[in-house]
XYZ file of C-alpha atoms in Angstrom:
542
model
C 0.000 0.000 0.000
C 1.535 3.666 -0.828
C 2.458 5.989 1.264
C -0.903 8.035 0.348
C -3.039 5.210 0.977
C -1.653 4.711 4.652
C -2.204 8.244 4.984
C -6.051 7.883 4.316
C -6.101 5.133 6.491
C -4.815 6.842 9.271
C -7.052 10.385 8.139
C -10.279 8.395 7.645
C -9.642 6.274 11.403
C -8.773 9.670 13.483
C -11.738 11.022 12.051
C -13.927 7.773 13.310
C -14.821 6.712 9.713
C -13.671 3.342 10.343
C -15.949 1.395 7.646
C -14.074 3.696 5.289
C -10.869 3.254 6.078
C -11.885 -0.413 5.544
C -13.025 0.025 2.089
C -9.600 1.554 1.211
C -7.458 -1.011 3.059
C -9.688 -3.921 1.126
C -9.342 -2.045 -2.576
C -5.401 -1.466 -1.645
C -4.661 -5.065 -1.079
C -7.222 -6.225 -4.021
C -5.166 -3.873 -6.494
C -1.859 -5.655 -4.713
C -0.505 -2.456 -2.982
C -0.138 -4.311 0.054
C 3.109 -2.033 1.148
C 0.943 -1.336 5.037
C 2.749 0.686 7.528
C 2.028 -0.525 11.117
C 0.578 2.769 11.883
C -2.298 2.810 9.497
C -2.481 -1.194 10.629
C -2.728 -0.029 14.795
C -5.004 2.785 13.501
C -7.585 0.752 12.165
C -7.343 -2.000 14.907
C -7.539 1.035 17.579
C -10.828 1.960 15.288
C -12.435 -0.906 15.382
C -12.070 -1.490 18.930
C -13.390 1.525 19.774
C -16.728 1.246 17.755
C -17.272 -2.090 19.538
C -16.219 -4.326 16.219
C -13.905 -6.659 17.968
C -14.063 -9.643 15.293
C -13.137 -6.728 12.449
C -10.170 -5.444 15.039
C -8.821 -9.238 15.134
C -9.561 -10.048 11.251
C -6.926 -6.710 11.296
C -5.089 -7.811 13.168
C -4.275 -11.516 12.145
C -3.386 -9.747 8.367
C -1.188 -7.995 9.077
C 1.703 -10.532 9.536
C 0.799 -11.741 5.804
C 0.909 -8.148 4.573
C 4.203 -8.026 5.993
C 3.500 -5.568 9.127
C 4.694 -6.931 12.586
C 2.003 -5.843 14.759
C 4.006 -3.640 17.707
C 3.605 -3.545 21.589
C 0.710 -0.627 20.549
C -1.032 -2.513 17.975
C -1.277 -5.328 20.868
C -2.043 -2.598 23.589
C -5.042 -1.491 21.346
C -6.831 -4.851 20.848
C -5.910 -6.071 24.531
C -7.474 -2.929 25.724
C -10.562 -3.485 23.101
C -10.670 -7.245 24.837
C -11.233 -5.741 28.124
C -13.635 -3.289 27.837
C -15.894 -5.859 25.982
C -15.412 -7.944 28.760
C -13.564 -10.721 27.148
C -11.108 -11.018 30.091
C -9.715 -14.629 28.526
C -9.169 -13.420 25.236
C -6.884 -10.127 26.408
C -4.805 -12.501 28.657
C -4.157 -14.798 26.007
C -3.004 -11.898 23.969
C -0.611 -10.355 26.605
C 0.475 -14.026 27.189
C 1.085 -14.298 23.195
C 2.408 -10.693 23.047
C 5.350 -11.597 25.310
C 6.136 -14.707 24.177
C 6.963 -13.496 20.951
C 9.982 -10.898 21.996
C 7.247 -7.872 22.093
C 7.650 -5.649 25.447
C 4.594 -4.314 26.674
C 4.791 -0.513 27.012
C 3.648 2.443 29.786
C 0.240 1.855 28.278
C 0.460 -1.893 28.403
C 1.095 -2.264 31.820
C -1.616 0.415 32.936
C -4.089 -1.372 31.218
C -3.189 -4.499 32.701
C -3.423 -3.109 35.995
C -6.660 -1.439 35.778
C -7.889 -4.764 34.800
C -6.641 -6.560 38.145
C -7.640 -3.633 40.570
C -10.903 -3.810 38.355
C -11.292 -7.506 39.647
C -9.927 -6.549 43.213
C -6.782 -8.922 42.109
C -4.650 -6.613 43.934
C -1.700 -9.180 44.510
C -1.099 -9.345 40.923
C -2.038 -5.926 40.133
C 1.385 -5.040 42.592
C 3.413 -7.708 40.869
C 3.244 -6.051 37.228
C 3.454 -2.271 38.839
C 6.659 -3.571 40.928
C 7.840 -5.018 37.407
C 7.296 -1.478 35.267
C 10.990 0.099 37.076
C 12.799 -3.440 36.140
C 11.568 -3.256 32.761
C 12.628 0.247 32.078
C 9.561 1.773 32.338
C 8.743 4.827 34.223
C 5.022 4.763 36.149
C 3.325 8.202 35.692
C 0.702 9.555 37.302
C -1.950 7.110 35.665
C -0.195 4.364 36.383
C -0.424 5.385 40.665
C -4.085 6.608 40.103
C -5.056 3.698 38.799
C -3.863 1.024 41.361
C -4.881 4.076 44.101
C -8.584 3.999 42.474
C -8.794 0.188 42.740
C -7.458 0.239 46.162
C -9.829 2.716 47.605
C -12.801 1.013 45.658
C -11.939 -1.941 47.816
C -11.634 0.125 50.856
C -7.827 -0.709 50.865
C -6.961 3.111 52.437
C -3.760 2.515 54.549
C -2.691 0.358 51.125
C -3.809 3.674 49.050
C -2.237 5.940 50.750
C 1.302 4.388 51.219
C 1.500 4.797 47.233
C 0.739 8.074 47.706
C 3.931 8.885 49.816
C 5.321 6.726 47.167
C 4.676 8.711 44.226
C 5.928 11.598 46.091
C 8.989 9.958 46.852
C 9.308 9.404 43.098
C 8.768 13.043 42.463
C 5.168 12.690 40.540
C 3.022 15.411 41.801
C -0.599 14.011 42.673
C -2.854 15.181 40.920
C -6.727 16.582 41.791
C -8.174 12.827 40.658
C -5.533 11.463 43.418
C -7.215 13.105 46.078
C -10.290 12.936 45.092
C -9.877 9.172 44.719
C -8.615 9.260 48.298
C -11.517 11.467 49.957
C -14.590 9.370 48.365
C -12.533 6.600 49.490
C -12.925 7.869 53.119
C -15.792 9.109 52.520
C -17.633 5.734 51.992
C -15.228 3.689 54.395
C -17.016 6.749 57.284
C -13.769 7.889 58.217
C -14.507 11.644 57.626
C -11.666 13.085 59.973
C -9.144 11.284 57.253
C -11.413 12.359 54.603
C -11.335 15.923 55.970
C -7.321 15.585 56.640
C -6.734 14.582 52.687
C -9.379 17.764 51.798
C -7.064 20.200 53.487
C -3.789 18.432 52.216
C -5.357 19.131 48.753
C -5.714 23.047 49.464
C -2.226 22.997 50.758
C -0.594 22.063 47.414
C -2.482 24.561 45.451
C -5.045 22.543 44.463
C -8.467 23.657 44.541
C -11.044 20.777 45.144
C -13.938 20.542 42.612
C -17.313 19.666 42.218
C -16.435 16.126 42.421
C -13.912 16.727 45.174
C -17.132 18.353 47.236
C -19.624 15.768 46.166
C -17.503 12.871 47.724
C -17.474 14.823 50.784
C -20.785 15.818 50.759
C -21.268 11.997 50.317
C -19.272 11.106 53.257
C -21.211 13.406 55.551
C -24.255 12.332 54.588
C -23.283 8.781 55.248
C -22.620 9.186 58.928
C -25.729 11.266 58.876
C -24.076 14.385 59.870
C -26.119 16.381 57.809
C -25.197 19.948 59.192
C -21.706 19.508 57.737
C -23.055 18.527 54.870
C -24.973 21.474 54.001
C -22.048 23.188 55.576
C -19.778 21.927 52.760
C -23.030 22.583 50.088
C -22.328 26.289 51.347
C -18.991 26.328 51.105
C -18.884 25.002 47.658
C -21.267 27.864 46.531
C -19.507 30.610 48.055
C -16.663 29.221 46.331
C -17.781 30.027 43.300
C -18.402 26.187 42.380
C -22.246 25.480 41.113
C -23.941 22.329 42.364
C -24.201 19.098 40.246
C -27.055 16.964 39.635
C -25.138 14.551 41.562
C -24.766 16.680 44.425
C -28.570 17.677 44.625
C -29.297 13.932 44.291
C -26.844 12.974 47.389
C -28.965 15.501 49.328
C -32.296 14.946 48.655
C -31.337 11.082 49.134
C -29.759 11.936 52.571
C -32.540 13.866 53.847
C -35.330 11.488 52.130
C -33.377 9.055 54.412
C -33.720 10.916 57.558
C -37.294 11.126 57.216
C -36.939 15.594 56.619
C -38.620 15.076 53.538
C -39.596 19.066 53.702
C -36.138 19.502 53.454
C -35.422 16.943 50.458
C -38.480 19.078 48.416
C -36.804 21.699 49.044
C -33.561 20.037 47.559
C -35.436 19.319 44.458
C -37.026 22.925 44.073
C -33.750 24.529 44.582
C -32.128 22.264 41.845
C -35.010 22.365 39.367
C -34.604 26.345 39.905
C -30.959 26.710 38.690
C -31.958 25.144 35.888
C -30.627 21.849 36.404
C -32.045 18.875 34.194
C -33.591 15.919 37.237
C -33.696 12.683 35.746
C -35.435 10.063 36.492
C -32.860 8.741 39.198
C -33.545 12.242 41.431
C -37.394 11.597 40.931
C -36.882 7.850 41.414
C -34.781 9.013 45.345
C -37.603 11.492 46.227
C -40.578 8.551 45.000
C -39.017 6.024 47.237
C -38.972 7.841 50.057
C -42.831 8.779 49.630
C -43.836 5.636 48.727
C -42.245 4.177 51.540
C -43.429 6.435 54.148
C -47.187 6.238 52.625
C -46.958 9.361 51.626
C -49.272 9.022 47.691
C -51.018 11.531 46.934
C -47.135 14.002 46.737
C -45.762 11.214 45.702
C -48.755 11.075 42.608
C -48.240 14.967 42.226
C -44.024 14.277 41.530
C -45.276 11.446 39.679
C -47.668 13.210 37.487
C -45.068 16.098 37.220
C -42.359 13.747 34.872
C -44.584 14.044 32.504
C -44.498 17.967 32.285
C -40.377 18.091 32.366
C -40.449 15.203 29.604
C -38.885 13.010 32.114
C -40.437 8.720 31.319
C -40.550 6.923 34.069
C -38.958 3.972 33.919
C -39.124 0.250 35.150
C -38.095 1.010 38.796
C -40.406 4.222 39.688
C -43.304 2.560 38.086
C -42.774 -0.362 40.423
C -42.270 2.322 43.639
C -45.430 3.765 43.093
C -47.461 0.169 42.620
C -45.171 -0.812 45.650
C -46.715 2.201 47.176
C -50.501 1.656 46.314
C -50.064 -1.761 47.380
C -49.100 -0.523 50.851
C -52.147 1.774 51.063
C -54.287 -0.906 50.033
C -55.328 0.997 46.347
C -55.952 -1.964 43.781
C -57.093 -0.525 40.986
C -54.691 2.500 41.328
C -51.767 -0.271 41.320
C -53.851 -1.930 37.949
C -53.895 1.147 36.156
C -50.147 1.803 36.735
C -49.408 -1.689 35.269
C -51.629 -1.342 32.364
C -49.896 2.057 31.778
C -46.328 0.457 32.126
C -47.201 -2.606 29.860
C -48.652 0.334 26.817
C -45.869 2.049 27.474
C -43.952 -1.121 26.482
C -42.151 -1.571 29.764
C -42.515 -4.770 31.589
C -43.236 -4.873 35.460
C -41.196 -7.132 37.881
C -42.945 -10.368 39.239
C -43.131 -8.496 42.834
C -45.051 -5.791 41.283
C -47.197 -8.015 39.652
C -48.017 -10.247 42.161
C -48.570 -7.212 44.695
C -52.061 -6.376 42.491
C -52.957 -9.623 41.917
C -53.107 -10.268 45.859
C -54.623 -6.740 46.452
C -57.274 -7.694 43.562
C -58.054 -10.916 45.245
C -58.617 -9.783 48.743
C -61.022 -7.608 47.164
C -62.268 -10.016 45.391
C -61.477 -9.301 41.748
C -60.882 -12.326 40.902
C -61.438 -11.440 37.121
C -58.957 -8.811 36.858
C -56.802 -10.949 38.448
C -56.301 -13.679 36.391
C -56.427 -11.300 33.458
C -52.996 -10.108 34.732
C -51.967 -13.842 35.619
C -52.680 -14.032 31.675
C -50.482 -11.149 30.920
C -47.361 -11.924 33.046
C -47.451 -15.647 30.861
C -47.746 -13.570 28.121
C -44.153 -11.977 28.879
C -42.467 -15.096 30.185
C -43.403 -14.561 33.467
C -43.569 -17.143 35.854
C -46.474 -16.563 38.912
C -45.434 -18.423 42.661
C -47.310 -20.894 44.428
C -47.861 -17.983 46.722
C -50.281 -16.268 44.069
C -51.560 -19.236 43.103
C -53.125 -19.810 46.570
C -54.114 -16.351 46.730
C -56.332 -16.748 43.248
C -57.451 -20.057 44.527
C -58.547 -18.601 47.738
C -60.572 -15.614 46.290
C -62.537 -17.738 43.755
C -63.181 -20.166 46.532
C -65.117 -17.587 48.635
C -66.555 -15.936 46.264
C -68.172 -19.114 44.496
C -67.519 -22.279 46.014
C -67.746 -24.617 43.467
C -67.290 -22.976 40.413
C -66.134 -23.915 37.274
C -63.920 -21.011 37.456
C -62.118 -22.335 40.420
C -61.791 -25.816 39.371
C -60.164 -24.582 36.478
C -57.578 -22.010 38.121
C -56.617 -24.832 39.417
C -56.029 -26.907 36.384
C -54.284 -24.013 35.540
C -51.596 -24.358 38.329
C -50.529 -27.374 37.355
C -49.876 -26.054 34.262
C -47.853 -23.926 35.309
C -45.868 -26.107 37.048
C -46.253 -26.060 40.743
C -44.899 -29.224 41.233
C -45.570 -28.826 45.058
C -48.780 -30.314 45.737
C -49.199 -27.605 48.191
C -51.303 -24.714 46.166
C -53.897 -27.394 45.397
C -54.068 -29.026 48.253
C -55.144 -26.180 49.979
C -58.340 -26.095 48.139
C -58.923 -28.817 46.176
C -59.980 -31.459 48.188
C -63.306 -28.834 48.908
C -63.878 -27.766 45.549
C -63.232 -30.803 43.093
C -65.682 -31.123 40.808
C -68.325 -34.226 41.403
C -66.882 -37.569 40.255
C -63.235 -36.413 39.540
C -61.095 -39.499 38.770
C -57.090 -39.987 39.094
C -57.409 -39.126 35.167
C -58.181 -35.249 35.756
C -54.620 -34.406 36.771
C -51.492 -35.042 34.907
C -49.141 -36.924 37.347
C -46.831 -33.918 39.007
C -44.968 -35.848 41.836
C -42.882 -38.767 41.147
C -41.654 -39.454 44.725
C -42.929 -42.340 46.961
C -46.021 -41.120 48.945
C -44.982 -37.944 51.356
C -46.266 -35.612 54.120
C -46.620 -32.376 53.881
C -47.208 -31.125 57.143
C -46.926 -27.657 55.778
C -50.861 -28.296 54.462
C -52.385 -29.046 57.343
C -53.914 -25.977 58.023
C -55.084 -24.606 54.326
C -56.571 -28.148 53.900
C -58.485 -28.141 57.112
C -59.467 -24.674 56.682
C -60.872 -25.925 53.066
C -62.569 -28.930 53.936
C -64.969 -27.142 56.803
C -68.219 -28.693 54.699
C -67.039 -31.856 56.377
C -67.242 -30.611 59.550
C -65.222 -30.995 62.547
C -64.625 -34.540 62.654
C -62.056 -34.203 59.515
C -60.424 -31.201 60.329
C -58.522 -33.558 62.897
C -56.744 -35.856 60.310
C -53.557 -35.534 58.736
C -52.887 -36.194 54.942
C -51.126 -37.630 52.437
C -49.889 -36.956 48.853
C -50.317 -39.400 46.346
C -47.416 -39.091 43.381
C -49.915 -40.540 40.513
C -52.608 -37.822 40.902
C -50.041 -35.176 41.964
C -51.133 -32.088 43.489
C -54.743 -33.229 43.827
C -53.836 -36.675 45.042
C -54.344 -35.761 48.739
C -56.153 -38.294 51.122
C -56.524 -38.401 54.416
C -53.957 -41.015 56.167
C -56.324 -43.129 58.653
C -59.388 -43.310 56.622
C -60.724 -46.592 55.275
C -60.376 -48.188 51.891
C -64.391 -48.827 52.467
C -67.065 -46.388 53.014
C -68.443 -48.812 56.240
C -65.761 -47.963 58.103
C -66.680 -46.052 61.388
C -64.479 -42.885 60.773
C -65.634 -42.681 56.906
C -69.487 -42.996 58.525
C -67.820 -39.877 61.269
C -66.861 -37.438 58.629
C -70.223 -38.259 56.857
C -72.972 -37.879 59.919
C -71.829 -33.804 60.030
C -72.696 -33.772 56.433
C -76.260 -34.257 56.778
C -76.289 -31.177 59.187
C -75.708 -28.872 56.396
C -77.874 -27.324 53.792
C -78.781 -28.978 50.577
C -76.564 -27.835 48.168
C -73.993 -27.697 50.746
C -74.152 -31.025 52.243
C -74.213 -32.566 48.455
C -70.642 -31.272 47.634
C -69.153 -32.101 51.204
C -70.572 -35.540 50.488
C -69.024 -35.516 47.222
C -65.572 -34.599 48.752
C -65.639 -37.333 51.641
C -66.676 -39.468 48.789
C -63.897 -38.100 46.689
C -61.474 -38.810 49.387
C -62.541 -41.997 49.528
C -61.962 -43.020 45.849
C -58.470 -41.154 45.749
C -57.240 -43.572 49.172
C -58.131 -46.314 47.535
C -56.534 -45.432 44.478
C -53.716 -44.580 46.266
C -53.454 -48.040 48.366
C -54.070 -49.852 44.742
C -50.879 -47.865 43.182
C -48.648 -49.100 46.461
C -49.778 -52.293 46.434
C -48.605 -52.796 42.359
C -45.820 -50.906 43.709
C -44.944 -52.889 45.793
């Protein structure tokens, strides 16, 4: 390739127009002017890399060799670096690994990346090892190289660690910069230690450098973590009069902090003040201010800030939609919770299975058993799986609303579809509410375990089977695997209906009403049949 054409390259790469320079590397080597400098070569590997097109950066890459271009310790910087921020960890290793092995040193660059990529992993040991090895090698650590090992440190809440290098790099004569201390005072700042915090602050000052906006948010931060909110606002003040405006991050710290402390009067007042200088509030400031209404019951301000999103062209997203059904669910508000949902799922978002199951239960206590299952419907209908815990909850609602419905016969049919291998949700109302003359065929099998307690149903079952009156509340039960969740018998019945205690769970029966006293016949009948079936199974069993 000509000296003109690697210039293009390199033009076309700088200014991000990597498909081009592409197209002119491809029509160089298919007119045969393969003459590539490794420049243009690292250029276009650095260019894919940074639009995200690792397979085009290796493709790159691996010609180079046959265009007869060694790929240098940048060209393997660039793609190592690519490696890691895509999160193919494996890949960059074996590329350092491959890198050294064939005589090519890494560089200043080299080495920082590497580093950032242990501290990233808290793999401080080995982090140490390659910035011990830089000197020995010949290379001199800058400032990066210190920040960057300091950062990971402090993430980790390493501090003595972090600031040892310090003292080191001003042994070595590198100047810290304002990102060193910064590093170091949000470091303190979330370990609580604000009298360190405070120490490194002033240290700061004292070399001539002035702290920032990020320099007072981590502080801010740190106050507000030991809940000593008066210096807080005491370094907001200071900041202003400093000539420094606020952030959006620094509003947000405050209106969380006092949100947290309950002075929500104060954390409105926050959110007015930063609204007023003009300051764009996302939806993570609404989303601090929502939580802390929802959670203290607060709705109707936390419908107003809601409501108000819309106004500033802020969308809600996922997590504040699921705050505000959270806190409608609290307060008891069904169809204020349904609406949200129906809202959410227009707005093609999808809610989480907590927020979903939060309306169902609040529909069913309230007996909306229709709107209910239509949202049972609509979380299967986004790969949503409901718990046992809901399916109880349905079961439960239809129960006492209309006995022996149709409708509940077939929510619970619908259970079992969905899997509930636990014969738990149906044996907590099935035994009441099966259907007249239900047979081991109704089910599909669920359980394939030998016959087991569940002591767990007791009480739902008892609670269900009060047509039969008192006399079978006082029996255990047992789960039959062929007939799965249904398969539930009581153990100490007989295999006949003559038998005295079958005769005692019958004589309440005729105490009841008509209709009433024909389906608890039809369970202790029911009961029957599925014992015997169940002693028939063991016996082939066995």
């Amino acid at each position: 390739m000509s000296a003109t054409t690697a210039a293009a390259v390199r033009r076309l790469c700088a200014a991000g127009e990597v498909r081009s320079a592409l197209a002119v590397l491809a029509r160089g080597a298919k007119a045969g002017d393969a003459t590539l400098d490794v420049a243009a070569c690292t250029a276009l590997v650095h260019g894919c890399c940074k639009s995200g097109d690792l397979a085009e950066a290796r493709r790159v890459f691996d010609l180079m060799p046959r265009l007869g271009v060694i790929p240098n310790e940048v060209t393997y910087t660039a793609l190592i670096h690519g490696y890691f921020v895509q999160g193919q960890r494996e890949m960059a290793l074996a590329l350092f690994a491959e890198m050294r092995s064939g005589g090519v040193e890494p560089n200043l660059y080299t080495y920082n990346c590497l580093i950032g990529e242990w501290c990233r992993t808290g793999e401080f040991e080995r982090a140490r090892i390659l910035f011990d090895e830089m000197p020995v090698k010949g290379i001199v650590r800058n400032v990066i190289s210190y920040n960057t090992l300091i950062a990971g440190l402090c993430r980790h809440g390493k501090l003595k660690d972090a600031v040892q290098l310090l003292e080191m790099m001003r042994r070595e004569g590198i100047c810290p910069t304002m990102v060193t201390f910064n590093l170091l005072v949000d470091g303190y700042g979330k370990a609580g230690k604000m009298s360190n915090a405070l120490h490194v602050f002033n240290q700061m000052k004292a070399v001539g450098l002035q702290p920032s906006a990020v320099t007072y948010n981590a502080l801010i931060s740190g106050f507000c973590r030991v809940r000593d909110m008066a210096r807080a606002i005491r370094a907001f003040s200071d900041m202003k009069e400093r000539g420094l405006a606020p952030t959006k991050v620094t509003y947000t710290i405050l209106i969380d902090a006092f949100a947290k402390e309950n002075e929500m009067d104060r954390a409105l007042e926050m959110f007015s003040e930063m609204e007023k200088t003009g300051l764009e509030v996302d939806a993570h400031t609404y989303g601090v201010l929502l939580h802390a209404l929802c959670t203290e019951g607060k709705m109707m301000d936390a419908r107003k800030l809601f409501q108000s999103m819309d106004s500033k062209g802020v969308k809600p997203n996922n997590v504040i939609y699921d705050m505000m059904i959270y806190g409608y669910g609290r307060e008891g508000s069904s169809y204020k919770a349904l609406r949200l949902i129906m809202e959410m799922r227009k707005g093609g978002l999808v809610p989480n299975v907590a927020s979903y199951g939060l309306t169902i239960r609040l529909l069913c206590n309230e007996g909306k058993c229709q709107e209910a299952e239509a949202l049972i419907d609509d979380m299967k209908s986004v790969g949503l799986q409901t718990s046992e815990s809901v399916c109880r909850v349905l079961l439960d609602a239809k129960a006492r609303l209309d006995g022996t419905s149709a409708t509940t016969y077939l929510a619970a049919e619908d259970c079992v579809s969905l899997k509930h291998k636990d014969e738990g949700p149906l044996i907590a109302f099935c035994p009441t509410w099966l259907p007249t003359g239900s047979t081991r065929t109704t089910f599909s099998p669920t359980l394939s375990s030998s016959p087991q307690r569940n002591p767990a149903t007791r009480g739902p079952i008892a609670s269900a089977a009060r047509a039969a009156d008192e006399p079978v509340l006082g029996h255990r039960f047992r789960a039959f695997p062929f007939v799965g969740a249904v398969g539930t018998a009581w153990s100490g019945l007989a295999d006949d209906d003559d038998n005295d205690e079958m005769r005692g769970c019958r004589a309440p029966c005729s105490r009841l009403p008509g209709q009433r006293r024909a389906e608890a016949s039809s369970v202790v009948g029911t009961i029957a049949c599925v014992n015997r079936l169940g002693s028939a199974e063991n016996d082939d069993g066995a």
